Short mmCIF file of C-alpha atoms and ligand atoms in Angstrom, two decimals:
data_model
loop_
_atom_site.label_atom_id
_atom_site.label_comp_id
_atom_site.label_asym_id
_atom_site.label_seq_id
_atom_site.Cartn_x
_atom_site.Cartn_y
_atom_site.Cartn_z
CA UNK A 1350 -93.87 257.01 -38.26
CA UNK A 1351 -95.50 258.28 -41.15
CA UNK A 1352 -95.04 262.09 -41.58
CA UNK A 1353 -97.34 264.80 -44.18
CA UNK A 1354 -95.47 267.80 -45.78
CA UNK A 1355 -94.84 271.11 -43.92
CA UNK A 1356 -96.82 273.15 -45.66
CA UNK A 1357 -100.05 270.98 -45.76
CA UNK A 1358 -103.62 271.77 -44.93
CA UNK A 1359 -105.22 270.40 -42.24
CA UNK A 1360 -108.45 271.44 -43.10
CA UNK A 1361 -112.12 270.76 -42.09
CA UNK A 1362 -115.16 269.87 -44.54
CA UNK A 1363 -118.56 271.67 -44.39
CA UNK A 1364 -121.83 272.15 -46.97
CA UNK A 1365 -124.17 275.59 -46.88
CA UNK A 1366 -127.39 273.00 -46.60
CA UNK A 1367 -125.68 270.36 -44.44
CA UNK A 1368 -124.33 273.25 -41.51
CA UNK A 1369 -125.89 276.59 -41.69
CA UNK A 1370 -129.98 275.60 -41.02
CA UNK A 1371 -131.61 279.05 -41.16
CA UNK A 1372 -133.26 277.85 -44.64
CA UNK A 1373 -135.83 280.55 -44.46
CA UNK A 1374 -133.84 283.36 -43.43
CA UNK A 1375 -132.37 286.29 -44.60
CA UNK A 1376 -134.55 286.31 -47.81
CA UNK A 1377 -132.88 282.76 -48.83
CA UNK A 1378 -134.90 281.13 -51.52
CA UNK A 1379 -135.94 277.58 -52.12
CA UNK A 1380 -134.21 274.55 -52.79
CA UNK A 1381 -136.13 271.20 -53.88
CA UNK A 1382 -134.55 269.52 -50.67
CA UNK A 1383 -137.20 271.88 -48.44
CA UNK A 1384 -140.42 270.46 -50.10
CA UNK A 1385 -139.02 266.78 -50.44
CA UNK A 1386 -137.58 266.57 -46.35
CA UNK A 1387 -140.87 267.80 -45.52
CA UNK A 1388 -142.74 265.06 -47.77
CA UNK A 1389 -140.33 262.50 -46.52
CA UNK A 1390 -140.91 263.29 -42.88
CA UNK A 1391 -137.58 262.06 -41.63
CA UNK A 1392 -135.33 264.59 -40.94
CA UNK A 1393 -135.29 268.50 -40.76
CA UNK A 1394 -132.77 270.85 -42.39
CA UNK A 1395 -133.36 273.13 -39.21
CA UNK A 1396 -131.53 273.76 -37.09
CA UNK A 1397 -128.41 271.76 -38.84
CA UNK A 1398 -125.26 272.63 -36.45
CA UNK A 1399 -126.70 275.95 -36.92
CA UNK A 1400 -123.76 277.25 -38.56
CA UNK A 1401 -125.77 280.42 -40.09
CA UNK A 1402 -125.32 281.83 -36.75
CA UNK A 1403 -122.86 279.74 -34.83
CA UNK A 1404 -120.15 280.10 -37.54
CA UNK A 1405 -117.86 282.53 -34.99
CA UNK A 1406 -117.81 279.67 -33.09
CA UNK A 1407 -116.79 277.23 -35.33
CA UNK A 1408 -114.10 279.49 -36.85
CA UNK A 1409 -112.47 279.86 -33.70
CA UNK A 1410 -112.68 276.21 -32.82
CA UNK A 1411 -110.70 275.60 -36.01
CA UNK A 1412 -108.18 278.17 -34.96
CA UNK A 1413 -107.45 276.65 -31.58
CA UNK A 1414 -107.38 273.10 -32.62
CA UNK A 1415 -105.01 273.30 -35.79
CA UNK A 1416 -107.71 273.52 -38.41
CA UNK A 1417 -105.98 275.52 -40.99
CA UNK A 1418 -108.07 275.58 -44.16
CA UNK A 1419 -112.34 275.35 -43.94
CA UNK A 1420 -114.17 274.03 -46.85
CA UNK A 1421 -117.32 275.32 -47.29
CA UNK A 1422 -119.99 276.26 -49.67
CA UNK A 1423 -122.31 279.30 -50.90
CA UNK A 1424 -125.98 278.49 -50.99
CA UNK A 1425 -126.56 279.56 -54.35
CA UNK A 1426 -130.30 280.38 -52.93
CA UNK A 1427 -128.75 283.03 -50.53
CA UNK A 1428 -127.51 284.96 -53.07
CA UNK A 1429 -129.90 284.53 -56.14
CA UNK A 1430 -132.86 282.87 -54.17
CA UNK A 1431 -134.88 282.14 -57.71
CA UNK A 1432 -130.79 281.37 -59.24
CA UNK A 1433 -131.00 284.18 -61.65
CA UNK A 1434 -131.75 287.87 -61.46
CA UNK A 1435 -131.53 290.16 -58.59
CA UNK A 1436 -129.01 289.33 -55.90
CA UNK A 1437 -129.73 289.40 -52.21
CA UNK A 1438 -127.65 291.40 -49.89
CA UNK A 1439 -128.20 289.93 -47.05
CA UNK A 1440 -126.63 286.51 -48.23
CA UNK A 1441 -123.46 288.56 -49.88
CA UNK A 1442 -123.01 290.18 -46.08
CA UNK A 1443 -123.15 286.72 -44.58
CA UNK A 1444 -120.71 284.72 -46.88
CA UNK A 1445 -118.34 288.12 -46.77
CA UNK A 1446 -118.60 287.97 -43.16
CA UNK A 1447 -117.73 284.22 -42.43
CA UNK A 1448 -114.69 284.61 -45.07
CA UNK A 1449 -113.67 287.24 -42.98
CA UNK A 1450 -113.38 285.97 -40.06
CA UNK A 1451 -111.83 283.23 -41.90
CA UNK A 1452 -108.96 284.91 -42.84
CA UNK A 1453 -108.54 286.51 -39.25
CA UNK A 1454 -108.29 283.31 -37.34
CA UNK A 1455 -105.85 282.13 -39.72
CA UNK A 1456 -108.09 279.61 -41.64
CA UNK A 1457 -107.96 279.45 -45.55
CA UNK A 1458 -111.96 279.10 -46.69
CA UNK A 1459 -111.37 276.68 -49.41
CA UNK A 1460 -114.96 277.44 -51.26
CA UNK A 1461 -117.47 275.21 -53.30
CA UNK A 1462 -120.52 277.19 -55.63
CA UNK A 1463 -122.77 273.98 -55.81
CA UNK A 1464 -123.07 271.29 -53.20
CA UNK A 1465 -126.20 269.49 -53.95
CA UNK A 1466 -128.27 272.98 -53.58
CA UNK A 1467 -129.60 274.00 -56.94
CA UNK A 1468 -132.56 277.04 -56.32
CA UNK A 1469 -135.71 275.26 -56.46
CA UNK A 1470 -137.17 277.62 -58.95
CA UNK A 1471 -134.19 276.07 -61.40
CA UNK A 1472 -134.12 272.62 -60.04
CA UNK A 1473 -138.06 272.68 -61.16
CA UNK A 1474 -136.96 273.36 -64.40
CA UNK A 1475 -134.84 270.22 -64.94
CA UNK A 1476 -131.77 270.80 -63.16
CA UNK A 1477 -128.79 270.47 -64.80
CA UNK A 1478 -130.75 268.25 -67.48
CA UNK A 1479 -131.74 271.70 -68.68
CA UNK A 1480 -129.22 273.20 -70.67
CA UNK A 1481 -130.29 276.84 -69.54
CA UNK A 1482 -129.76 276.20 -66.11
CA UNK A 1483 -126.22 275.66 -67.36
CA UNK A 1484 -125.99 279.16 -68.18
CA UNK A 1485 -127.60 280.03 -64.72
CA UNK A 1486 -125.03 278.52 -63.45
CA UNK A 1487 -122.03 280.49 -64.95
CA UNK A 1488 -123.53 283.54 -64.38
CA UNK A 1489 -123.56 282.77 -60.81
CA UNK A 1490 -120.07 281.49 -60.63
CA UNK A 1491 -118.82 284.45 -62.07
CA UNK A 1492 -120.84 286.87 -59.76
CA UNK A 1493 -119.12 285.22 -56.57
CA UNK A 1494 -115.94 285.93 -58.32
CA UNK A 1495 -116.40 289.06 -58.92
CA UNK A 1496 -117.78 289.77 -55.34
CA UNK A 1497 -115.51 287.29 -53.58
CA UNK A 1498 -112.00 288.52 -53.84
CA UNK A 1499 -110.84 287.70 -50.39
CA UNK A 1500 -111.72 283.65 -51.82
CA UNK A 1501 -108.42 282.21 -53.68
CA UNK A 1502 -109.58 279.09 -53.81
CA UNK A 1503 -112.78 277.66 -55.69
CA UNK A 1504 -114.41 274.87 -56.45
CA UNK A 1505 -117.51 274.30 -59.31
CA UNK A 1506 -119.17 271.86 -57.74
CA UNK A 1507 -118.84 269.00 -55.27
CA UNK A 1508 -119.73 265.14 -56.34
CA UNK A 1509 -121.21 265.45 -60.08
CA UNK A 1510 -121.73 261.76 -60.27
CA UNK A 1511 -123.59 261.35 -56.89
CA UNK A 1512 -125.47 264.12 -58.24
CA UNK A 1513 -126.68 262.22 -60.95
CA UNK A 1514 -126.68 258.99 -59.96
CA UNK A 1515 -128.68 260.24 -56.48
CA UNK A 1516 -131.41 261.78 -58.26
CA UNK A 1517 -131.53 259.93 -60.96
CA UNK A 1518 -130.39 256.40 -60.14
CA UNK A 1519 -131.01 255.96 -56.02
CA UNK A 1520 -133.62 258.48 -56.12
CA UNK A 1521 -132.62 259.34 -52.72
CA UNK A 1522 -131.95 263.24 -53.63
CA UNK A 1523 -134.97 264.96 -55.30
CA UNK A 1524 -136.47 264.63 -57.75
CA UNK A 1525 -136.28 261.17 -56.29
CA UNK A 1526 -136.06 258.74 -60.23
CA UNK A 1527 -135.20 255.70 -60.27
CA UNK A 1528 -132.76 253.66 -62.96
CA UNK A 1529 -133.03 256.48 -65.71
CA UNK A 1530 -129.48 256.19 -67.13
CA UNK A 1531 -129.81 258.73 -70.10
CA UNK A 1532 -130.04 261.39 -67.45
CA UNK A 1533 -127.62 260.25 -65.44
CA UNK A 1534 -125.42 260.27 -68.36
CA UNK A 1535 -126.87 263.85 -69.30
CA UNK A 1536 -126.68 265.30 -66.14
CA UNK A 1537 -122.86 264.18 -65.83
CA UNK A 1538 -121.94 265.40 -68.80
CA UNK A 1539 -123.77 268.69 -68.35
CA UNK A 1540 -122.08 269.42 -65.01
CA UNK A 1541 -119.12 268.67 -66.74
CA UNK A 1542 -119.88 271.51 -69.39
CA UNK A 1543 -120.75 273.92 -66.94
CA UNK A 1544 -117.63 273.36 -65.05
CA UNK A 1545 -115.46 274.06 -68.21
CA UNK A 1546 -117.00 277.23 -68.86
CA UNK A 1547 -116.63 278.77 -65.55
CA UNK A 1548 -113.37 277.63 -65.19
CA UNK A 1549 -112.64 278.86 -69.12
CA UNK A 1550 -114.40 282.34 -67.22
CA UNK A 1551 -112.35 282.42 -64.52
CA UNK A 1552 -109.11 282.05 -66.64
CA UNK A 1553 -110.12 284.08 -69.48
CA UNK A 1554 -110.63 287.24 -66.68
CA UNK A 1555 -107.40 286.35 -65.09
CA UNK A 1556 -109.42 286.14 -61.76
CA UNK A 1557 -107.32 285.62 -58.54
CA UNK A 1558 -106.71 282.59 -56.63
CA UNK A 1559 -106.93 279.09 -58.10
CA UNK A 1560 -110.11 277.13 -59.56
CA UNK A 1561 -111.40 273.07 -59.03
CA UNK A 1562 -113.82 270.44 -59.26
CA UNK A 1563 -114.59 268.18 -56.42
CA UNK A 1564 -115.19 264.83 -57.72
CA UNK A 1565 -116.29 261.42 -55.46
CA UNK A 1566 -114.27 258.86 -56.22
CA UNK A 1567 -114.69 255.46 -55.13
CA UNK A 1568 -111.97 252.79 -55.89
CA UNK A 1569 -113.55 249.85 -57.66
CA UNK A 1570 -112.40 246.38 -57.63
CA UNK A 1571 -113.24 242.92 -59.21
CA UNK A 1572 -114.08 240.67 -56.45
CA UNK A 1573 -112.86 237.61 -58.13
CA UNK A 1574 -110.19 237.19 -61.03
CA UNK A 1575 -112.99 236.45 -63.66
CA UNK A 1576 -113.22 237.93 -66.93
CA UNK A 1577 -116.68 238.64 -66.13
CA UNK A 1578 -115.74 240.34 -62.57
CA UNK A 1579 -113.17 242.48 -63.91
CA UNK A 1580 -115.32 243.46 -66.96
CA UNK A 1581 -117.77 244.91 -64.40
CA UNK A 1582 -115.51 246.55 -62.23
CA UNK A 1583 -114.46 248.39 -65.60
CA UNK A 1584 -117.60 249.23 -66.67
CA UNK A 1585 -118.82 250.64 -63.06
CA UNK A 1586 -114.86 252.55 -62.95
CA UNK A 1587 -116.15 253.99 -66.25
CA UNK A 1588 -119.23 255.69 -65.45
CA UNK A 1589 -118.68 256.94 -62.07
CA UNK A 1590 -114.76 257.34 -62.26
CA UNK A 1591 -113.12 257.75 -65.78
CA UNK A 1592 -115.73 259.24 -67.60
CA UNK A 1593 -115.03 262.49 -65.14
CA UNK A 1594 -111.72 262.34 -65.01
CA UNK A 1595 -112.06 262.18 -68.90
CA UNK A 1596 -113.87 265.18 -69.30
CA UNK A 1597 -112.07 266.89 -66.25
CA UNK A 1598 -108.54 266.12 -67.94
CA UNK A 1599 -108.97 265.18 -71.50
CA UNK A 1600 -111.94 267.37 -72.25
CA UNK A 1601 -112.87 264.36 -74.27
CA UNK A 1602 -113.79 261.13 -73.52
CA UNK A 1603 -112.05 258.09 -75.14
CA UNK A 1604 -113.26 255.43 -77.49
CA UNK A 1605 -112.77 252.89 -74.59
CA UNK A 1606 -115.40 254.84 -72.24
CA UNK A 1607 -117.60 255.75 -75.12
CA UNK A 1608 -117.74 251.99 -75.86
CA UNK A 1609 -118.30 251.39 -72.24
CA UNK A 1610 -121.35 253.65 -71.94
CA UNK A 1611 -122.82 252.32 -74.90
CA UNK A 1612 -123.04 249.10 -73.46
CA UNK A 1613 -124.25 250.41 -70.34
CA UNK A 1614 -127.17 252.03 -72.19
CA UNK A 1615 -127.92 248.85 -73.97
CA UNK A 1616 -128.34 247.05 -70.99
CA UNK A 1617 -130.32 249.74 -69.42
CA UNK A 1618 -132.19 250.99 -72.09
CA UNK A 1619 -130.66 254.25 -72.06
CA UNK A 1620 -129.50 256.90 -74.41
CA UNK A 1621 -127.28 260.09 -75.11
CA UNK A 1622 -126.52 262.97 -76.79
CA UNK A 1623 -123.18 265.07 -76.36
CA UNK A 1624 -122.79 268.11 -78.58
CA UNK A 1625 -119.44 268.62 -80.65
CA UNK A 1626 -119.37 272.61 -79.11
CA UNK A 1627 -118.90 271.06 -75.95
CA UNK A 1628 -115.71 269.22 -76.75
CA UNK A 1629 -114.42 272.62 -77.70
CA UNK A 1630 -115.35 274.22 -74.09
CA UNK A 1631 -113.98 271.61 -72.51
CA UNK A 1632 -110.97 271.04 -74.04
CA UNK A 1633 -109.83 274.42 -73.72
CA UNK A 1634 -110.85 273.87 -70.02
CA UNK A 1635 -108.94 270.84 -69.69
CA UNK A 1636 -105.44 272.04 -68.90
CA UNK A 1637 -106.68 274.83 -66.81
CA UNK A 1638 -107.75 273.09 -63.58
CA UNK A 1639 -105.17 274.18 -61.05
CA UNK A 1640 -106.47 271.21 -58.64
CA UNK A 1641 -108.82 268.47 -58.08
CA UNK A 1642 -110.75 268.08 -55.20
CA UNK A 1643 -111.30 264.34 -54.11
CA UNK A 1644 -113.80 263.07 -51.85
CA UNK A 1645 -112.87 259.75 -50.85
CA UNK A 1646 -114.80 257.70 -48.09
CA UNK A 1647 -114.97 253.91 -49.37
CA UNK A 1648 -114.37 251.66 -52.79
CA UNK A 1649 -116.35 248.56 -54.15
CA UNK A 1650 -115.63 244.97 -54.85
CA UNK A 1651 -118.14 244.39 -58.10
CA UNK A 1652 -119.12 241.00 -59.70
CA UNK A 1653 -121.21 240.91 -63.08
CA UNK A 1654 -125.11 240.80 -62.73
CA UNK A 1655 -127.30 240.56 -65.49
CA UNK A 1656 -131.00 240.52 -63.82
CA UNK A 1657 -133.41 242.99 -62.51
CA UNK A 1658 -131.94 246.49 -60.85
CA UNK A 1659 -132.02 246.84 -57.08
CA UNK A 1660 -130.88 248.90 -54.53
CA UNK A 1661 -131.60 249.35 -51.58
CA UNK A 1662 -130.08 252.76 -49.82
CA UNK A 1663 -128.95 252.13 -46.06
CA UNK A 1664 -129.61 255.47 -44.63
CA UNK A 1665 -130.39 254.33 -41.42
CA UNK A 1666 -126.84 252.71 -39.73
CA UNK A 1667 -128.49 248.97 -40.00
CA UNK A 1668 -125.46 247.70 -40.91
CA UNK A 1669 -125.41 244.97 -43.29
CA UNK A 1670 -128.91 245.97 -44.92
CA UNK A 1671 -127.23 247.66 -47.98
CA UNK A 1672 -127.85 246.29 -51.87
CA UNK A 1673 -126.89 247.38 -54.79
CA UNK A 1674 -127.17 245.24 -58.13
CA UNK A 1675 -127.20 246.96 -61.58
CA UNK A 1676 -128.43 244.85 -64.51
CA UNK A 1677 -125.71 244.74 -67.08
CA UNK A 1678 -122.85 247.02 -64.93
CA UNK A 1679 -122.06 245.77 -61.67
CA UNK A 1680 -123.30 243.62 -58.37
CA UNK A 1681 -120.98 245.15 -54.91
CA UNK A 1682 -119.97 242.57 -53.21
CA UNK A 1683 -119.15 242.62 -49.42
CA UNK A 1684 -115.67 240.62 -48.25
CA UNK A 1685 -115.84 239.46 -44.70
CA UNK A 1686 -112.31 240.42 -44.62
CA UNK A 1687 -112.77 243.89 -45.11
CA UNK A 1688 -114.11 246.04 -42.13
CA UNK A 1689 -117.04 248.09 -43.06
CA UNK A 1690 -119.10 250.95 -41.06
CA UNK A 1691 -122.48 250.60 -40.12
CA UNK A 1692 -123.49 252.27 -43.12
CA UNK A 1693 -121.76 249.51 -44.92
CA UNK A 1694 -118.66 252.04 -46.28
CA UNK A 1695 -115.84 249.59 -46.68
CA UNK A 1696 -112.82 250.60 -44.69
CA UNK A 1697 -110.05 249.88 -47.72
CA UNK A 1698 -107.37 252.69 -47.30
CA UNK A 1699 -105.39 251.01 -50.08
CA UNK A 1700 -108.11 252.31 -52.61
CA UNK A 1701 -107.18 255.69 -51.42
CA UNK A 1702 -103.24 254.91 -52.37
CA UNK A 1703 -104.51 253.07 -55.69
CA UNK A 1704 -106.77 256.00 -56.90
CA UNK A 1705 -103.94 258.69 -55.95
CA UNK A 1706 -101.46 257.05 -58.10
CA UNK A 1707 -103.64 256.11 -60.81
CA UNK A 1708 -104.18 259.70 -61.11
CA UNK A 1709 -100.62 260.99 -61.67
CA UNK A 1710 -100.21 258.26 -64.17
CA UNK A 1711 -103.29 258.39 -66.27
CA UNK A 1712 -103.43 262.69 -66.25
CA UNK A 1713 -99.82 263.69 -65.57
CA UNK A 1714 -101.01 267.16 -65.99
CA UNK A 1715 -103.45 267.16 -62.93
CA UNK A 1716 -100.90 269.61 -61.01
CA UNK A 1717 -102.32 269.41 -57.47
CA UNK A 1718 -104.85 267.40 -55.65
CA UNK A 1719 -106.62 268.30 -52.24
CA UNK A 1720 -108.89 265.40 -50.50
CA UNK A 1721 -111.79 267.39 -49.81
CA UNK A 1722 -113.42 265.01 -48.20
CA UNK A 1723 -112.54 261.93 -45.94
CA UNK A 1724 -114.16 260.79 -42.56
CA UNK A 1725 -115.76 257.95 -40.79
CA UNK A 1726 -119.81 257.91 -40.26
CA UNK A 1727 -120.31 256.74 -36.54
CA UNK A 1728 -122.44 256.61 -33.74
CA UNK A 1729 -120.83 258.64 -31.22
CA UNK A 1730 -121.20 258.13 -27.82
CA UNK A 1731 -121.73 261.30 -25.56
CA UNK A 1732 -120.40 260.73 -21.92
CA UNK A 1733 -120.57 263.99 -19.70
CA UNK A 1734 -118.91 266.00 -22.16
CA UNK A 1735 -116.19 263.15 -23.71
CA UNK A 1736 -116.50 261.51 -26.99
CA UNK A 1737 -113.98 258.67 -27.43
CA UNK A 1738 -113.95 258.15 -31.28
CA UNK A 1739 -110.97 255.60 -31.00
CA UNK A 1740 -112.91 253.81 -34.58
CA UNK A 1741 -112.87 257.35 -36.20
CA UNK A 1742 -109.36 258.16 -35.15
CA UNK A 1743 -107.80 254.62 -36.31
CA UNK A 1744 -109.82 254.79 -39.73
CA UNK A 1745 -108.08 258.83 -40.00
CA UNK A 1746 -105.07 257.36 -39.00
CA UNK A 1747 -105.22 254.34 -42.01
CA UNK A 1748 -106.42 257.24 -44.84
CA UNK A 1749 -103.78 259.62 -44.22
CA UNK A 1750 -100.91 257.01 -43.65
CA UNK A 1751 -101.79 255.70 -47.50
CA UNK A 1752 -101.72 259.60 -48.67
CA UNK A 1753 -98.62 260.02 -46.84
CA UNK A 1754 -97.38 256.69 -48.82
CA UNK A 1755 -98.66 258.16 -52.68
CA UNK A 1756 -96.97 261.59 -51.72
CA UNK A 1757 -93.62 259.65 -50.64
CA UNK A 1758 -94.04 257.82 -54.63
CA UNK A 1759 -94.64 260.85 -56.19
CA UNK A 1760 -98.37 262.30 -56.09
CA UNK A 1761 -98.61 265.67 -55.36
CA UNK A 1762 -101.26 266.26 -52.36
CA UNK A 1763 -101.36 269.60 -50.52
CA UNK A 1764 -104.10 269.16 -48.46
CA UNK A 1765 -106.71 267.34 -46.56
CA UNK A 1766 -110.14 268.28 -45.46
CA UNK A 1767 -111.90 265.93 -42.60
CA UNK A 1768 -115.74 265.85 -43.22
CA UNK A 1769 -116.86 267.12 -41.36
CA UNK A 1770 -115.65 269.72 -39.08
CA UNK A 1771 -118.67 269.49 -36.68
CA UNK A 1772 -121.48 266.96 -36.35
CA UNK A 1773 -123.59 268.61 -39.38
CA UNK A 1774 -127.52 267.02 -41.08
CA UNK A 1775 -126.34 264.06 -43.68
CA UNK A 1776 -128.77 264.06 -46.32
CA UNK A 1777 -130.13 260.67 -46.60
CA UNK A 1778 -128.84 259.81 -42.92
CA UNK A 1779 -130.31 262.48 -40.78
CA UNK A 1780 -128.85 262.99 -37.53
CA UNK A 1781 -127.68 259.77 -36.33
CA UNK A 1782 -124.30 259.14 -38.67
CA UNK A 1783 -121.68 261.80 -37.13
CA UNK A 1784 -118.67 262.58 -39.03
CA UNK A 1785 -117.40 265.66 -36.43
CA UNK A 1786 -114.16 266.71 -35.08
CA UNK A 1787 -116.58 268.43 -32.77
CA UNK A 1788 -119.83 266.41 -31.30
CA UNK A 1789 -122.72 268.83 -31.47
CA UNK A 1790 -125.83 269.24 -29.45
CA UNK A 1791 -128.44 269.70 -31.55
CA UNK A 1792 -130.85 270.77 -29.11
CA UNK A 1793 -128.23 273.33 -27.71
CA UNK A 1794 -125.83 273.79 -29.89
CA UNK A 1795 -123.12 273.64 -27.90
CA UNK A 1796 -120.01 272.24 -29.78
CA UNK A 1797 -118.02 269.57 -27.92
CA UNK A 1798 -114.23 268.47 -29.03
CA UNK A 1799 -114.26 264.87 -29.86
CA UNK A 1800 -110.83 262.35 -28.79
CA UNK A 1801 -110.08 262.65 -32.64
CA UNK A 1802 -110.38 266.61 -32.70
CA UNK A 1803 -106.77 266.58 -29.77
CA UNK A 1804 -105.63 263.63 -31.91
CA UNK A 1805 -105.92 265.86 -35.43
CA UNK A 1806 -104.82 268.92 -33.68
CA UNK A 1807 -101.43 267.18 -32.68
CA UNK A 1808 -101.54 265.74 -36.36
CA UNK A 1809 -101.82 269.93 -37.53
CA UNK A 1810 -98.93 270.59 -35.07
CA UNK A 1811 -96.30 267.89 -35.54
CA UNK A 1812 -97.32 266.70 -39.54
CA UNK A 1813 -96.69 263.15 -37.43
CA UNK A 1814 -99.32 260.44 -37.96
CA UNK A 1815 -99.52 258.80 -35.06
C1 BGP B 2955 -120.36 263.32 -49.58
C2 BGP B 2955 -121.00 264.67 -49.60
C3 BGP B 2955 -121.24 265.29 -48.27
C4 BGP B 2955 -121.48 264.34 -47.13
C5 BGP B 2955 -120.60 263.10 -47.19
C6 BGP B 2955 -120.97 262.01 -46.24
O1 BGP B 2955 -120.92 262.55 -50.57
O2 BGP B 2955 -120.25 265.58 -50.35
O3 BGP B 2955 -122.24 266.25 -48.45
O4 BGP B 2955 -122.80 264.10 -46.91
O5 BGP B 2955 -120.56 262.55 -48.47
O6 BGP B 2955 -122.06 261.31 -46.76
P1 BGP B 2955 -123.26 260.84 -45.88
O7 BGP B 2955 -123.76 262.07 -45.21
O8 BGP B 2955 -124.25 260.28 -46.85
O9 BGP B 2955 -122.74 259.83 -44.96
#
């Protein structure tokens, strides 16, 4: 039997937008996700699982069932609601309050400034494509700081590259572009500026506690031996993998990924522009990250494809209905050996083990790594108060055994955060894909422990994957 260290967290993943609902309370200001939801006309932000107001609840759920470290974020929009000028005291009280309560049930709040949430009044303004948002940004960061002192743990932001490629690629977040690849190449790299200055910020005051970036990483693979195969699962490792862990860890990136973009761009008609000043930030920055946060749900088998781009997002559970073909990167590939969920997320555990290692070999200096994010998408089934989640309980079971494995060889993991804690709004799923320890009614909110909530709370307990 596989076993996890003593002193590990069991935690429990949340967002602001994604939980609390309550988008137009409390003087909260606008985020470009209102406007396009609406416009969509698929799913509503509101209630969520309601955590704005339900969040005693939750905290004490955590407490009772093992949960010993909640991830969750600030909605920058609560606290600046235009991003920039005066604050709102009605957001500080509520994020003060939840950390509190935090801290008396025994739960670490493991906290994230940006996830997906930029003010709309910003996000108008170009987003992170707009270099003064950048500065928005910091000055933000360092006002939770300075406010937050019961948080010791922080990260910048969660999942720069499905940032980018999501509003900018997919065009399934707002502003909703297509195949632009010189901002998805600007809007990584930007991120990736702003995160070196706040954590440069954070160092430089000799703030408390310990700083992060959460990054989504997603394993890729050649599907066939090919030259051409494993030429596009580099170039498709390169953009959404190495040129983060580049910047995160190097504060550079290499000629190898700099010759990888370029050919990216050429295929894609695409350009960029980094400036030498932010080498310099980032550099400094690069040996100050005291973890990083992983989010790992699936990897990729990629073949070459040189033809027209097209993807096709399956936000609905139709499983099987999922394309995604990149002129000039990448084609992923389905293997009818590999399970998948109805989402079409392969359910590979060994890219889990494969990324963990990679990462203590390629940036021995990465000190400590939390998954911050891990969790199976399903269609629960509600029977007079009894979820049975065997699926999501043997894909846990699979994840954690092959982090149990790269700790045993050497990685250094002190934590794990299931996403999500309770049933919460997914952003280009809507209701219907759960991820919960707890099923919740949306209608009443009443939270219900799923099979996999006893199973992780005897996981908490005994450090025993069984
Ligand atoms: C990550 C995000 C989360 C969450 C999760 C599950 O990318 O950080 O916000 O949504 O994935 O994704 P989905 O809801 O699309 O299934």
């Amino acid at each position: 039997m596989k076993k996890l260290p003593e002193h590990f967290i069991f935690g429990g993943a949340t967002a602001a937008y994604q939980a609390e609902g309550a988008t137009q309370e409390d003087g909260k200001g606008a985020v470009a996700w209102d406007a396009f939801l609406k416009e969509e006309g698929r799913f509503s932000p509101n209630p969520a699982s309601d955590f704005y107001h339900q969040y005693p609840v939750d905290i004490e759920l955590c407490e009772k069932f093992g949960v010993n470290g909640l991830r969750l974020s600030i909605a920058w929009s609560r606290i600046f609601p235009d991003g920039v000028g005066e604050p709102n005291p009605k957001g500080i009280a509520y994020y003060h309050d939840v950390f509190k309560q935090c801290i008396e049930h025994n739960v670490i709040p493991f906290v994230t400034l940006h996830h997906f949430d930029t003010p709309k009044a910003l996000f108008d303004q170009g987003d992170f494509l707009n270099r003064d948002n950048l500065d928005a940004f910091v000055a933000y960061a360092k006002f939770c700081f300075e406010e937050f002192t019961e948080v010791k743990h922080w990260s910048t932001f969660n999942e720069i590259y499905p940032v980018a490629t999501n509003q900018y690629l997919l065009g399934v977040f707002p502003p909703g572009i297509h195949f632009d690849f010189s901002k998805v190449i600007m809007c990584l790299h930007n991120m990736m500026v702003a995160h070196a200055r706040t954590v440069n910020i954070f160092k430089d005051n000799k703030y408390p506690g310990e700083i992060g970036v959460v990054h989504s990483l997603e394993t890729k693979y050649p599907v066939s031996d090919s030259p051409e195969d494993i030429h596009a699962a580099f170039l498709e490792d390169a953009i959404s993998i190495r040129f983060l862990l580049e910047a995160t860890y190097l504060g550079r990136y290499t000629d190898d990924l700099l010759a990888a973009l370029d050919e990216i761009c050429a295929a894609q008609n695409a350009s960029y522009d980094f400036l030498e000043a932010d080498y310099l930030e980032m550099e400094k920055a690069s040996h100050r990250n005291d973890f990083l946060g992983i989010n790992h749900y699936q990897c990729h088998f990629c073949k070459a494809y040189q033809g027209p781009n097209e993807i096709y997002h399956n936000g609905t559970g139709e499983k099987g209905s999922s394309v995604y073909r990149v002129n000039g990167i990448a084609e992923r590939i389905y293997r009818d050996d590999i399970p998948r969920t109805d989402w079409d997320w392969l359910i590979y555990p060994q890219g889990m083990y494969d990324l963990l290692v990679r990462i203590k070999k390629d940036y021995p200096h990465y000190k400590k790594i939390y998954i911050t994010e891990n969790g199976m998408g399903y269609k629960d089934e509600f029977e007079d108060g009894v979820i049975l989640d065997t699926p999501r309980i043997d894909y846990l079971r699979q994840y954690l055994s092959a982090i149990s494995d790269a700790i045993t060889d050497g990685v250094n993991v002190e934590g794990y955060f299931l996403w999500s804690l309770m049933d919460l709004f997914s952003w280009t799923n809507g209701y219907n894909k759960r991820y919960g320890l707890f099923y919740v009614d949306f209608e009443t909110q009443k939270r219900y422990p799923k099979e996999s909530a006893y199973w992780y709370k005897q996981l908490s307990e005994t450090k025993t994957i069984i």
